[in-house]
Amino acid sequence: MQKIAAGNWKMNGISTSLSEISLLAQRHSTSDVEILICPPVTLLGNACSLPGSVAIGAQNCHISRSGAYTGEISAQMIAELGAKYVIIGHSERRSNNGETDYIVQKKMMSAQQEGLTPIVCIGETLRQRQNSQTLSAIKTQLDGSLSSEAAKSPIVIAYEPVWAIGTGHVPSMSEIAQVHEFCRKQLKRRFGDLAVNIPLLYGGSVKGSNAAEIFALQNVNGALVGGASLKAEDFSQIILALEDA
Ligand code: PEP
């Protein structure tokens, strides 16, 4: 299984930040981990032109290929720049932009049609966790966000408990393991043997100090990292832990 360390810069970074990607490429030039940075769209083109093996992804795409959608960016446009991945259905987009599972599924399909690998984000809210609805929420999101053909092309799933994103709160290791095992089972139920090749990332307050224990868990194939991916120094610690896992 491909191990993936994905960084989501969100709305952070200007052109000087590109040096962080170059530093990562230098430090991990022989890594067996797929290192991926998803910068803001303003940096995508220049990031894709950097030398080195760090893959580049976008943070969102539109469901359509082109059209009268002011301010939007399509998967075709992202692919043309040389990006390989696109994050789809991040909880910030689900809550701030009203993205439903149906929209996430359409975006995921659009990404795959253009040869991009979608990183589909799912995760329960704090209320759902407190009401013991975590697994049912995950099941609903997985069922609704993935098309019936989803596993026939490369795809990545990121489990990101909403309450763990940017808060410093991380579920217990047994809670992460439980959800990842559940995701793997759900994917197998739906996609059969193809499901074994789908990388499952954990996301939510991953840092250098907690990465090793998270990566030691079964069915955790890497991480989607926000804050700790902005500086090469910090992200490197996480990548090193994944290299050793
Ligand atoms: C994220 O935004 O996907 C994320 C996991 O953020 P953080 O690592 O900062 O919690």
PDB file of C-alpha atoms and ligand atoms in Angstrom:
ATOM      1  CA  MET A   1       0.000   0.000   0.000  1.00  0.00           C
ATOM      2  CA  GLN A   2       1.321   3.446  -0.933  1.00  0.00           C
ATOM      3  CA  LYS A   3       2.018   5.556   2.147  1.00  0.00           C
ATOM      4  CA  ILE A   4       0.923   9.179   1.721  1.00  0.00           C
ATOM      5  CA  ALA A   5       1.803  12.336   3.656  1.00  0.00           C
ATOM      6  CA  ALA A   6      -0.522  15.030   2.355  1.00  0.00           C
ATOM      7  CA  GLY A   7      -0.355  18.663   3.417  1.00  0.00           C
ATOM      8  CA  ASN A   8      -3.358  20.951   3.125  1.00  0.00           C
ATOM      9  CA  TRP A   9      -2.195  24.552   3.252  1.00  0.00           C
ATOM     10  CA  LYS A  10      -5.779  25.883   3.182  1.00  0.00           C
ATOM     11  CA  MET A  11      -5.808  29.672   2.604  1.00  0.00           C
ATOM     12  CA  ASN A  12      -2.178  30.068   3.624  1.00  0.00           C
ATOM     13  CA  GLY A  13       0.909  30.740   1.558  1.00  0.00           C
ATOM     14  CA  ILE A  14       2.271  33.268  -0.902  1.00  0.00           C
ATOM     15  CA  SER A  15       5.042  32.805  -3.437  1.00  0.00           C
ATOM     16  CA  THR A  16       7.822  32.807  -0.818  1.00  0.00           C
ATOM     17  CA  SER A  17       6.174  29.745   0.743  1.00  0.00           C
ATOM     18  CA  LEU A  18       7.129  27.657  -2.292  1.00  0.00           C
ATOM     19  CA  SER A  19      10.599  27.272  -0.768  1.00  0.00           C
ATOM     20  CA  GLU A  20       9.004  24.983   1.837  1.00  0.00           C
ATOM     21  CA  ILE A  21       8.087  22.561  -0.950  1.00  0.00           C
ATOM     22  CA  SER A  22      11.621  22.703  -2.341  1.00  0.00           C
ATOM     23  CA  LEU A  23      13.023  21.970   1.113  1.00  0.00           C
ATOM     24  CA  LEU A  24      10.771  18.925   1.453  1.00  0.00           C
ATOM     25  CA  ALA A  25      11.867  17.695  -1.972  1.00  0.00           C
ATOM     26  CA  GLN A  26      15.539  18.005  -0.983  1.00  0.00           C
ATOM     27  CA  ARG A  27      15.129  16.344   2.408  1.00  0.00           C
ATOM     28  CA  HIS A  28      13.058  13.411   1.209  1.00  0.00           C
ATOM     29  CA  SER A  29      14.419  12.867  -2.285  1.00  0.00           C
ATOM     30  CA  THR A  30      14.583   9.067  -1.858  1.00  0.00           C
ATOM     31  CA  SER A  31      11.473   8.621   0.269  1.00  0.00           C
ATOM     32  CA  ASP A  32       9.094   5.701  -0.229  1.00  0.00           C
ATOM     33  CA  VAL A  33       6.312   8.002   1.015  1.00  0.00           C
ATOM     34  CA  GLU A  34       4.213   9.907  -1.500  1.00  0.00           C
ATOM     35  CA  ILE A  35       4.673  13.481  -0.282  1.00  0.00           C
ATOM     36  CA  LEU A  36       1.922  15.794  -1.393  1.00  0.00           C
ATOM     37  CA  ILE A  37       1.288  19.491  -0.851  1.00  0.00           C
ATOM     38  CA  CYS A  38      -2.041  21.134  -1.631  1.00  0.00           C
ATOM     39  CA  PRO A  39      -1.297  24.872  -1.735  1.00  0.00           C
ATOM     40  CA  PRO A  40      -3.865  27.574  -2.460  1.00  0.00           C
ATOM     41  CA  VAL A  41      -4.841  27.740  -6.110  1.00  0.00           C
ATOM     42  CA  THR A  42      -2.738  30.895  -6.659  1.00  0.00           C
ATOM     43  CA  LEU A  43       0.409  28.813  -6.121  1.00  0.00           C
ATOM     44  CA  LEU A  44      -0.649  25.664  -7.971  1.00  0.00           C
ATOM     45  CA  GLY A  45       1.022  26.415 -11.311  1.00  0.00           C
ATOM     46  CA  ASN A  46       4.351  27.457  -9.808  1.00  0.00           C
ATOM     47  CA  ALA A  47       4.272  24.583  -7.324  1.00  0.00           C
ATOM     48  CA  CYS A  48       3.771  22.106 -10.167  1.00  0.00           C
ATOM     49  CA  SER A  49       6.816  23.538 -11.959  1.00  0.00           C
ATOM     50  CA  LEU A  50       9.177  22.998  -9.026  1.00  0.00           C
ATOM     51  CA  PRO A  51      11.824  20.316  -9.490  1.00  0.00           C
ATOM     52  CA  GLY A  52      11.683  17.302  -7.177  1.00  0.00           C
ATOM     53  CA  SER A  53       9.281  14.549  -6.337  1.00  0.00           C
ATOM     54  CA  VAL A  54       6.771  16.352  -4.126  1.00  0.00           C
ATOM     55  CA  ALA A  55       3.349  15.850  -5.687  1.00  0.00           C
ATOM     56  CA  ILE A  56       0.969  18.778  -5.903  1.00  0.00           C
ATOM     57  CA  GLY A  57      -2.778  18.849  -5.383  1.00  0.00           C
ATOM     58  CA  ALA A  58      -5.636  21.326  -5.280  1.00  0.00           C
ATOM     59  CA  GLN A  59      -7.997  21.818  -2.355  1.00  0.00           C
ATOM     60  CA  ASN A  60     -11.246  21.758  -4.301  1.00  0.00           C
ATOM     61  CA  CYS A  61     -12.653  21.546  -7.811  1.00  0.00           C
ATOM     62  CA  HIS A  62     -15.981  22.234  -9.488  1.00  0.00           C
ATOM     63  CA  ILE A  63     -18.340  19.460 -10.588  1.00  0.00           C
ATOM     64  CA  SER A  64     -18.332  20.714 -14.192  1.00  0.00           C
ATOM     65  CA  ARG A  65     -15.536  20.815 -16.735  1.00  0.00           C
ATOM     66  CA  SER A  66     -16.216  24.381 -17.817  1.00  0.00           C
ATOM     67  CA  GLY A  67     -19.042  26.881 -17.943  1.00  0.00           C
ATOM     68  CA  ALA A  68     -20.592  29.955 -16.395  1.00  0.00           C
ATOM     69  CA  TYR A  69     -19.349  29.433 -12.837  1.00  0.00           C
ATOM     70  CA  THR A  70     -17.656  32.668 -11.805  1.00  0.00           C
ATOM     71  CA  GLY A  71     -14.732  32.145  -9.482  1.00  0.00           C
ATOM     72  CA  GLU A  72     -14.666  28.369  -9.807  1.00  0.00           C
ATOM     73  CA  ILE A  73     -11.855  26.061 -10.978  1.00  0.00           C
ATOM     74  CA  SER A  74     -12.451  22.782 -12.783  1.00  0.00           C
ATOM     75  CA  ALA A  75     -10.616  19.488 -12.445  1.00  0.00           C
ATOM     76  CA  GLN A  76      -9.533  19.818 -16.070  1.00  0.00           C
ATOM     77  CA  MET A  77      -7.817  23.138 -15.266  1.00  0.00           C
ATOM     78  CA  ILE A  78      -6.101  21.646 -12.241  1.00  0.00           C
ATOM     79  CA  ALA A  79      -4.906  18.628 -14.217  1.00  0.00           C
ATOM     80  CA  GLU A  80      -3.591  20.831 -17.010  1.00  0.00           C
ATOM     81  CA  LEU A  81      -1.250  22.532 -14.530  1.00  0.00           C
ATOM     82  CA  GLY A  82       0.325  19.188 -13.696  1.00  0.00           C
ATOM     83  CA  ALA A  83      -1.333  18.575 -10.330  1.00  0.00           C
ATOM     84  CA  LYS A  84      -1.978  14.935  -9.379  1.00  0.00           C
ATOM     85  CA  TYR A  85      -4.487  15.182  -6.555  1.00  0.00           C
ATOM     86  CA  VAL A  86      -7.446  17.199  -5.379  1.00  0.00           C
ATOM     87  CA  ILE A  87      -8.949  17.271  -1.889  1.00  0.00           C
ATOM     88  CA  ILE A  88     -12.706  16.826  -2.076  1.00  0.00           C
ATOM     89  CA  GLY A  89     -15.299  17.347   0.645  1.00  0.00           C
ATOM     90  CA  HIS A  90     -13.036  18.760   3.347  1.00  0.00           C
ATOM     91  CA  SER A  91     -15.189  19.438   6.406  1.00  0.00           C
ATOM     92  CA  GLU A  92     -14.510  23.172   6.066  1.00  0.00           C
ATOM     93  CA  ARG A  93     -16.070  23.078   2.597  1.00  0.00           C
ATOM     94  CA  ARG A  94     -18.893  20.837   3.751  1.00  0.00           C
ATOM     95  CA  SER A  95     -19.791  23.280   6.544  1.00  0.00           C
ATOM     96  CA  ASN A  96     -18.799  26.653   5.027  1.00  0.00           C
ATOM     97  CA  ASN A  97     -19.879  26.001   1.445  1.00  0.00           C
ATOM     98  CA  GLY A  98     -22.773  23.625   1.950  1.00  0.00           C
ATOM     99  CA  GLU A  99     -21.148  20.707   0.151  1.00  0.00           C
ATOM    100  CA  THR A 100     -23.341  17.651   0.502  1.00  0.00           C
ATOM    101  CA  ASP A 101     -22.322  14.032  -0.064  1.00  0.00           C
ATOM    102  CA  TYR A 102     -24.012  14.278  -3.473  1.00  0.00           C
ATOM    103  CA  ILE A 103     -21.861  17.267  -4.483  1.00  0.00           C
ATOM    104  CA  VAL A 104     -18.760  15.567  -3.106  1.00  0.00           C
ATOM    105  CA  GLN A 105     -19.542  12.524  -5.243  1.00  0.00           C
ATOM    106  CA  LYS A 106     -19.958  14.666  -8.371  1.00  0.00           C
ATOM    107  CA  LYS A 107     -16.648  16.413  -7.680  1.00  0.00           C
ATOM    108  CA  MET A 108     -14.929  13.090  -7.055  1.00  0.00           C
ATOM    109  CA  MET A 109     -16.184  11.805 -10.411  1.00  0.00           C
ATOM    110  CA  SER A 110     -15.088  14.960 -12.175  1.00  0.00           C
ATOM    111  CA  ALA A 111     -11.594  14.653 -10.667  1.00  0.00           C
ATOM    112  CA  GLN A 112     -11.221  11.027 -11.744  1.00  0.00           C
ATOM    113  CA  GLN A 113     -12.434  11.828 -15.246  1.00  0.00           C
ATOM    114  CA  GLU A 114      -9.523  14.256 -15.592  1.00  0.00           C
ATOM    115  CA  GLY A 115      -6.986  11.779 -14.236  1.00  0.00           C
ATOM    116  CA  LEU A 116      -6.682  13.424 -10.822  1.00  0.00           C
ATOM    117  CA  THR A 117      -6.697  11.348  -7.654  1.00  0.00           C
ATOM    118  CA  PRO A 118      -9.437  12.639  -5.354  1.00  0.00           C
ATOM    119  CA  ILE A 119      -8.768  12.654  -1.618  1.00  0.00           C
ATOM    120  CA  VAL A 120     -12.291  12.324  -0.288  1.00  0.00           C
ATOM    121  CA  CYS A 121     -12.681  13.608   3.273  1.00  0.00           C
ATOM    122  CA  ILE A 122     -15.161  12.178   5.748  1.00  0.00           C
ATOM    123  CA  GLY A 123     -15.525  12.567   9.492  1.00  0.00           C
ATOM    124  CA  GLU A 124     -17.992  12.912  12.312  1.00  0.00           C
ATOM    125  CA  THR A 125     -18.837  16.086  14.215  1.00  0.00           C
ATOM    126  CA  LEU A 126     -18.351  16.328  17.977  1.00  0.00           C
ATOM    127  CA  ARG A 127     -22.083  15.980  18.497  1.00  0.00           C
ATOM    128  CA  GLN A 128     -22.183  12.798  16.430  1.00  0.00           C
ATOM    129  CA  ARG A 129     -19.221  11.396  18.396  1.00  0.00           C
ATOM    130  CA  GLN A 130     -20.904  12.247  21.707  1.00  0.00           C
ATOM    131  CA  ASN A 131     -24.155  10.643  20.552  1.00  0.00           C
ATOM    132  CA  SER A 132     -22.398   7.420  19.509  1.00  0.00           C
ATOM    133  CA  GLN A 133     -23.224   8.142  15.867  1.00  0.00           C
ATOM    134  CA  THR A 134     -19.655   8.093  14.578  1.00  0.00           C
ATOM    135  CA  LEU A 135     -19.847   4.901  12.546  1.00  0.00           C
ATOM    136  CA  SER A 136     -23.281   5.635  11.132  1.00  0.00           C
ATOM    137  CA  ALA A 137     -22.113   9.114  10.068  1.00  0.00           C
ATOM    138  CA  ILE A 138     -19.040   7.605   8.421  1.00  0.00           C
ATOM    139  CA  LYS A 139     -21.143   5.015   6.624  1.00  0.00           C
ATOM    140  CA  THR A 140     -23.546   7.660   5.312  1.00  0.00           C
ATOM    141  CA  GLN A 141     -20.676   9.819   4.073  1.00  0.00           C
ATOM    142  CA  LEU A 142     -18.825   6.932   2.446  1.00  0.00           C
ATOM    143  CA  ASP A 143     -21.972   5.666   0.724  1.00  0.00           C
ATOM    144  CA  GLY A 144     -23.003   9.107  -0.473  1.00  0.00           C
ATOM    145  CA  SER A 145     -19.625  10.569  -1.407  1.00  0.00           C
ATOM    146  CA  LEU A 146     -18.291   7.724  -3.560  1.00  0.00           C
ATOM    147  CA  SER A 147     -19.680   6.757  -6.951  1.00  0.00           C
ATOM    148  CA  SER A 148     -20.218   3.092  -7.809  1.00  0.00           C
ATOM    149  CA  GLU A 149     -17.132   3.261 -10.063  1.00  0.00           C
ATOM    150  CA  ALA A 150     -14.975   5.109  -7.521  1.00  0.00           C
ATOM    151  CA  ALA A 151     -12.548   2.261  -6.830  1.00  0.00           C
ATOM    152  CA  LYS A 152     -11.801   1.615 -10.512  1.00  0.00           C
ATOM    153  CA  SER A 153      -9.493   4.648 -10.639  1.00  0.00           C
ATOM    154  CA  PRO A 154      -7.055   5.897  -8.010  1.00  0.00           C
ATOM    155  CA  ILE A 155      -8.759   7.376  -4.974  1.00  0.00           C
ATOM    156  CA  VAL A 156      -7.777   8.162  -1.384  1.00  0.00           C
ATOM    157  CA  ILE A 157     -10.034   8.438   1.671  1.00  0.00           C
ATOM    158  CA  ALA A 158      -9.153  10.768   4.547  1.00  0.00           C
ATOM    159  CA  TYR A 159     -10.863  10.191   7.893  1.00  0.00           C
ATOM    160  CA  GLU A 160     -10.884  13.544   9.636  1.00  0.00           C
ATOM    161  CA  PRO A 161     -13.017  13.903  12.762  1.00  0.00           C
ATOM    162  CA  VAL A 162     -14.328  17.464  12.461  1.00  0.00           C
ATOM    163  CA  TRP A 163     -13.655  18.148  16.139  1.00  0.00           C
ATOM    164  CA  ALA A 164      -9.987  17.176  15.744  1.00  0.00           C
ATOM    165  CA  ILE A 165      -9.200  19.554  12.888  1.00  0.00           C
ATOM    166  CA  GLY A 166      -7.036  22.436  14.026  1.00  0.00           C
ATOM    167  CA  THR A 167      -7.971  21.939  17.678  1.00  0.00           C
ATOM    168  CA  GLY A 168      -5.078  19.955  19.102  1.00  0.00           C
ATOM    169  CA  HIS A 169      -7.590  17.267  20.142  1.00  0.00           C
ATOM    170  CA  VAL A 170      -6.919  13.809  18.715  1.00  0.00           C
ATOM    171  CA  PRO A 171      -9.115  10.728  19.166  1.00  0.00           C
ATOM    172  CA  SER A 172      -7.648   7.872  21.163  1.00  0.00           C
ATOM    173  CA  MET A 173      -5.622   5.396  19.143  1.00  0.00           C
ATOM    174  CA  SER A 174      -8.325   2.780  19.571  1.00  0.00           C
ATOM    175  CA  GLU A 175     -10.951   5.223  18.258  1.00  0.00           C
ATOM    176  CA  ILE A 176      -8.856   5.944  15.147  1.00  0.00           C
ATOM    177  CA  ALA A 177      -8.204   2.228  14.641  1.00  0.00           C
ATOM    178  CA  GLN A 178     -11.913   1.438  14.987  1.00  0.00           C
ATOM    179  CA  VAL A 179     -12.975   3.963  12.328  1.00  0.00           C
ATOM    180  CA  HIS A 180     -10.228   2.964   9.901  1.00  0.00           C
ATOM    181  CA  GLU A 181     -11.118  -0.713  10.240  1.00  0.00           C
ATOM    182  CA  PHE A 182     -14.771   0.183   9.704  1.00  0.00           C
ATOM    183  CA  CYS A 183     -13.892   2.218   6.586  1.00  0.00           C
ATOM    184  CA  ARG A 184     -11.878  -0.665   5.151  1.00  0.00           C
ATOM    185  CA  LYS A 185     -14.789  -3.059   5.758  1.00  0.00           C
ATOM    186  CA  GLN A 186     -17.299  -0.692   4.192  1.00  0.00           C
ATOM    187  CA  LEU A 187     -15.081  -0.202   1.146  1.00  0.00           C
ATOM    188  CA  LYS A 188     -14.644  -3.983   0.784  1.00  0.00           C
ATOM    189  CA  ARG A 189     -18.375  -4.522   1.072  1.00  0.00           C
ATOM    190  CA  ARG A 190     -18.950  -2.034  -1.725  1.00  0.00           C
ATOM    191  CA  PHE A 191     -15.934  -2.473  -3.994  1.00  0.00           C
ATOM    192  CA  GLY A 192     -14.667  -5.968  -3.218  1.00  0.00           C
ATOM    193  CA  ASP A 193     -10.984  -6.661  -3.891  1.00  0.00           C
ATOM    194  CA  LEU A 194     -10.402  -3.170  -5.320  1.00  0.00           C
ATOM    195  CA  ALA A 195     -10.889  -1.789  -1.812  1.00  0.00           C
ATOM    196  CA  VAL A 196      -7.624  -3.203  -0.499  1.00  0.00           C
ATOM    197  CA  ASN A 197      -5.656  -0.710  -2.600  1.00  0.00           C
ATOM    198  CA  ILE A 198      -7.430   2.420  -1.377  1.00  0.00           C
ATOM    199  CA  PRO A 199      -5.144   4.363   0.977  1.00  0.00           C
ATOM    200  CA  LEU A 200      -6.846   5.494   4.202  1.00  0.00           C
ATOM    201  CA  LEU A 201      -5.389   8.645   5.721  1.00  0.00           C
ATOM    202  CA  TYR A 202      -6.024  10.000   9.193  1.00  0.00           C
ATOM    203  CA  GLY A 203      -6.352  13.778   9.587  1.00  0.00           C
ATOM    204  CA  GLY A 204      -6.876  16.027  12.590  1.00  0.00           C
ATOM    205  CA  SER A 205      -4.112  17.664  14.653  1.00  0.00           C
ATOM    206  CA  VAL A 206      -1.363  15.323  13.430  1.00  0.00           C
ATOM    207  CA  LYS A 207       2.050  16.550  14.611  1.00  0.00           C
ATOM    208  CA  GLY A 208       5.571  15.238  14.782  1.00  0.00           C
ATOM    209  CA  SER A 209       4.945  14.233  18.387  1.00  0.00           C
ATOM    210  CA  ASN A 210       1.893  12.012  17.737  1.00  0.00           C
ATOM    211  CA  ALA A 211       2.545  10.816  14.188  1.00  0.00           C
ATOM    212  CA  ALA A 212       4.443   7.600  15.010  1.00  0.00           C
ATOM    213  CA  GLU A 213       1.699   6.125  17.203  1.00  0.00           C
ATOM    214  CA  ILE A 214      -0.965   7.005  14.637  1.00  0.00           C
ATOM    215  CA  PHE A 215       1.025   5.446  11.759  1.00  0.00           C
ATOM    216  CA  ALA A 216       1.569   2.279  13.804  1.00  0.00           C
ATOM    217  CA  LEU A 217      -2.180   1.571  13.596  1.00  0.00           C
ATOM    218  CA  GLN A 218      -3.505  -0.968  11.145  1.00  0.00           C
ATOM    219  CA  ASN A 219      -5.318   0.505   8.144  1.00  0.00           C
ATOM    220  CA  VAL A 220      -3.694   3.919   8.616  1.00  0.00           C
ATOM    221  CA  ASN A 221      -1.738   4.502   5.427  1.00  0.00           C
ATOM    222  CA  GLY A 222      -0.725   8.090   6.029  1.00  0.00           C
ATOM    223  CA  ALA A 223      -2.057  11.461   7.065  1.00  0.00           C
ATOM    224  CA  LEU A 224      -3.767  14.578   5.798  1.00  0.00           C
ATOM    225  CA  VAL A 225      -2.141  17.414   7.700  1.00  0.00           C
ATOM    226  CA  GLY A 226      -3.174  21.047   7.990  1.00  0.00           C
ATOM    227  CA  GLY A 227      -1.221  23.344  10.311  1.00  0.00           C
ATOM    228  CA  ALA A 228       1.839  21.121  10.647  1.00  0.00           C
ATOM    229  CA  SER A 229       2.324  20.991   6.872  1.00  0.00           C
ATOM    230  CA  LEU A 230       2.993  24.709   6.448  1.00  0.00           C
ATOM    231  CA  LYS A 231       6.658  24.522   7.440  1.00  0.00           C
ATOM    232  CA  ALA A 232       8.948  21.913   5.937  1.00  0.00           C
ATOM    233  CA  GLU A 233      10.623  21.515   9.319  1.00  0.00           C
ATOM    234  CA  ASP A 234       7.355  20.400  10.973  1.00  0.00           C
ATOM    235  CA  PHE A 235       6.035  18.341   8.071  1.00  0.00           C
ATOM    236  CA  SER A 236       9.364  16.542   7.780  1.00  0.00           C
ATOM    237  CA  GLN A 237       8.924  15.117  11.288  1.00  0.00           C
ATOM    238  CA  ILE A 238       5.626  13.583  10.200  1.00  0.00           C
ATOM    239  CA  ILE A 239       7.096  12.265   6.955  1.00  0.00           C
ATOM    240  CA  LEU A 240      10.002  10.694   8.859  1.00  0.00           C
ATOM    241  CA  ALA A 241       7.540   8.920  11.160  1.00  0.00           C
ATOM    242  CA  LEU A 242       5.656   7.584   8.135  1.00  0.00           C
ATOM    243  CA  GLU A 243       8.886   6.465   6.472  1.00  0.00           C
ATOM    244  CA  ASP A 244       9.682   4.475   9.622  1.00  0.00           C
ATOM    245  CA  ALA A 245       6.183   3.006   9.978  1.00  0.00           C
TER     246      ALA A 245
HETATM  247  C1  PEP B   1      -7.058  19.511   7.863  1.00  0.00           C
HETATM  248  O1  PEP B   1      -7.376  20.675   7.687  1.00  0.00           O
HETATM  249  O2  PEP B   1      -7.334  18.658   7.019  1.00  0.00           O
HETATM  250  C2  PEP B   1      -6.351  19.180   9.087  1.00  0.00           C
HETATM  251  C3  PEP B   1      -6.216  17.928   9.395  1.00  0.00           C
HETATM  252  O3  PEP B   1      -5.897  20.241   9.834  1.00  0.00           O
HETATM  253  P1  PEP B   1      -4.953  20.138  11.143  1.00  0.00           P
HETATM  254  O4  PEP B   1      -3.844  19.154  10.834  1.00  0.00           O
HETATM  255  O5  PEP B   1      -4.428  21.520  11.339  1.00  0.00           O
HETATM  256  O6  PEP B   1      -5.799  19.647  12.249  1.00  0.00           O
END
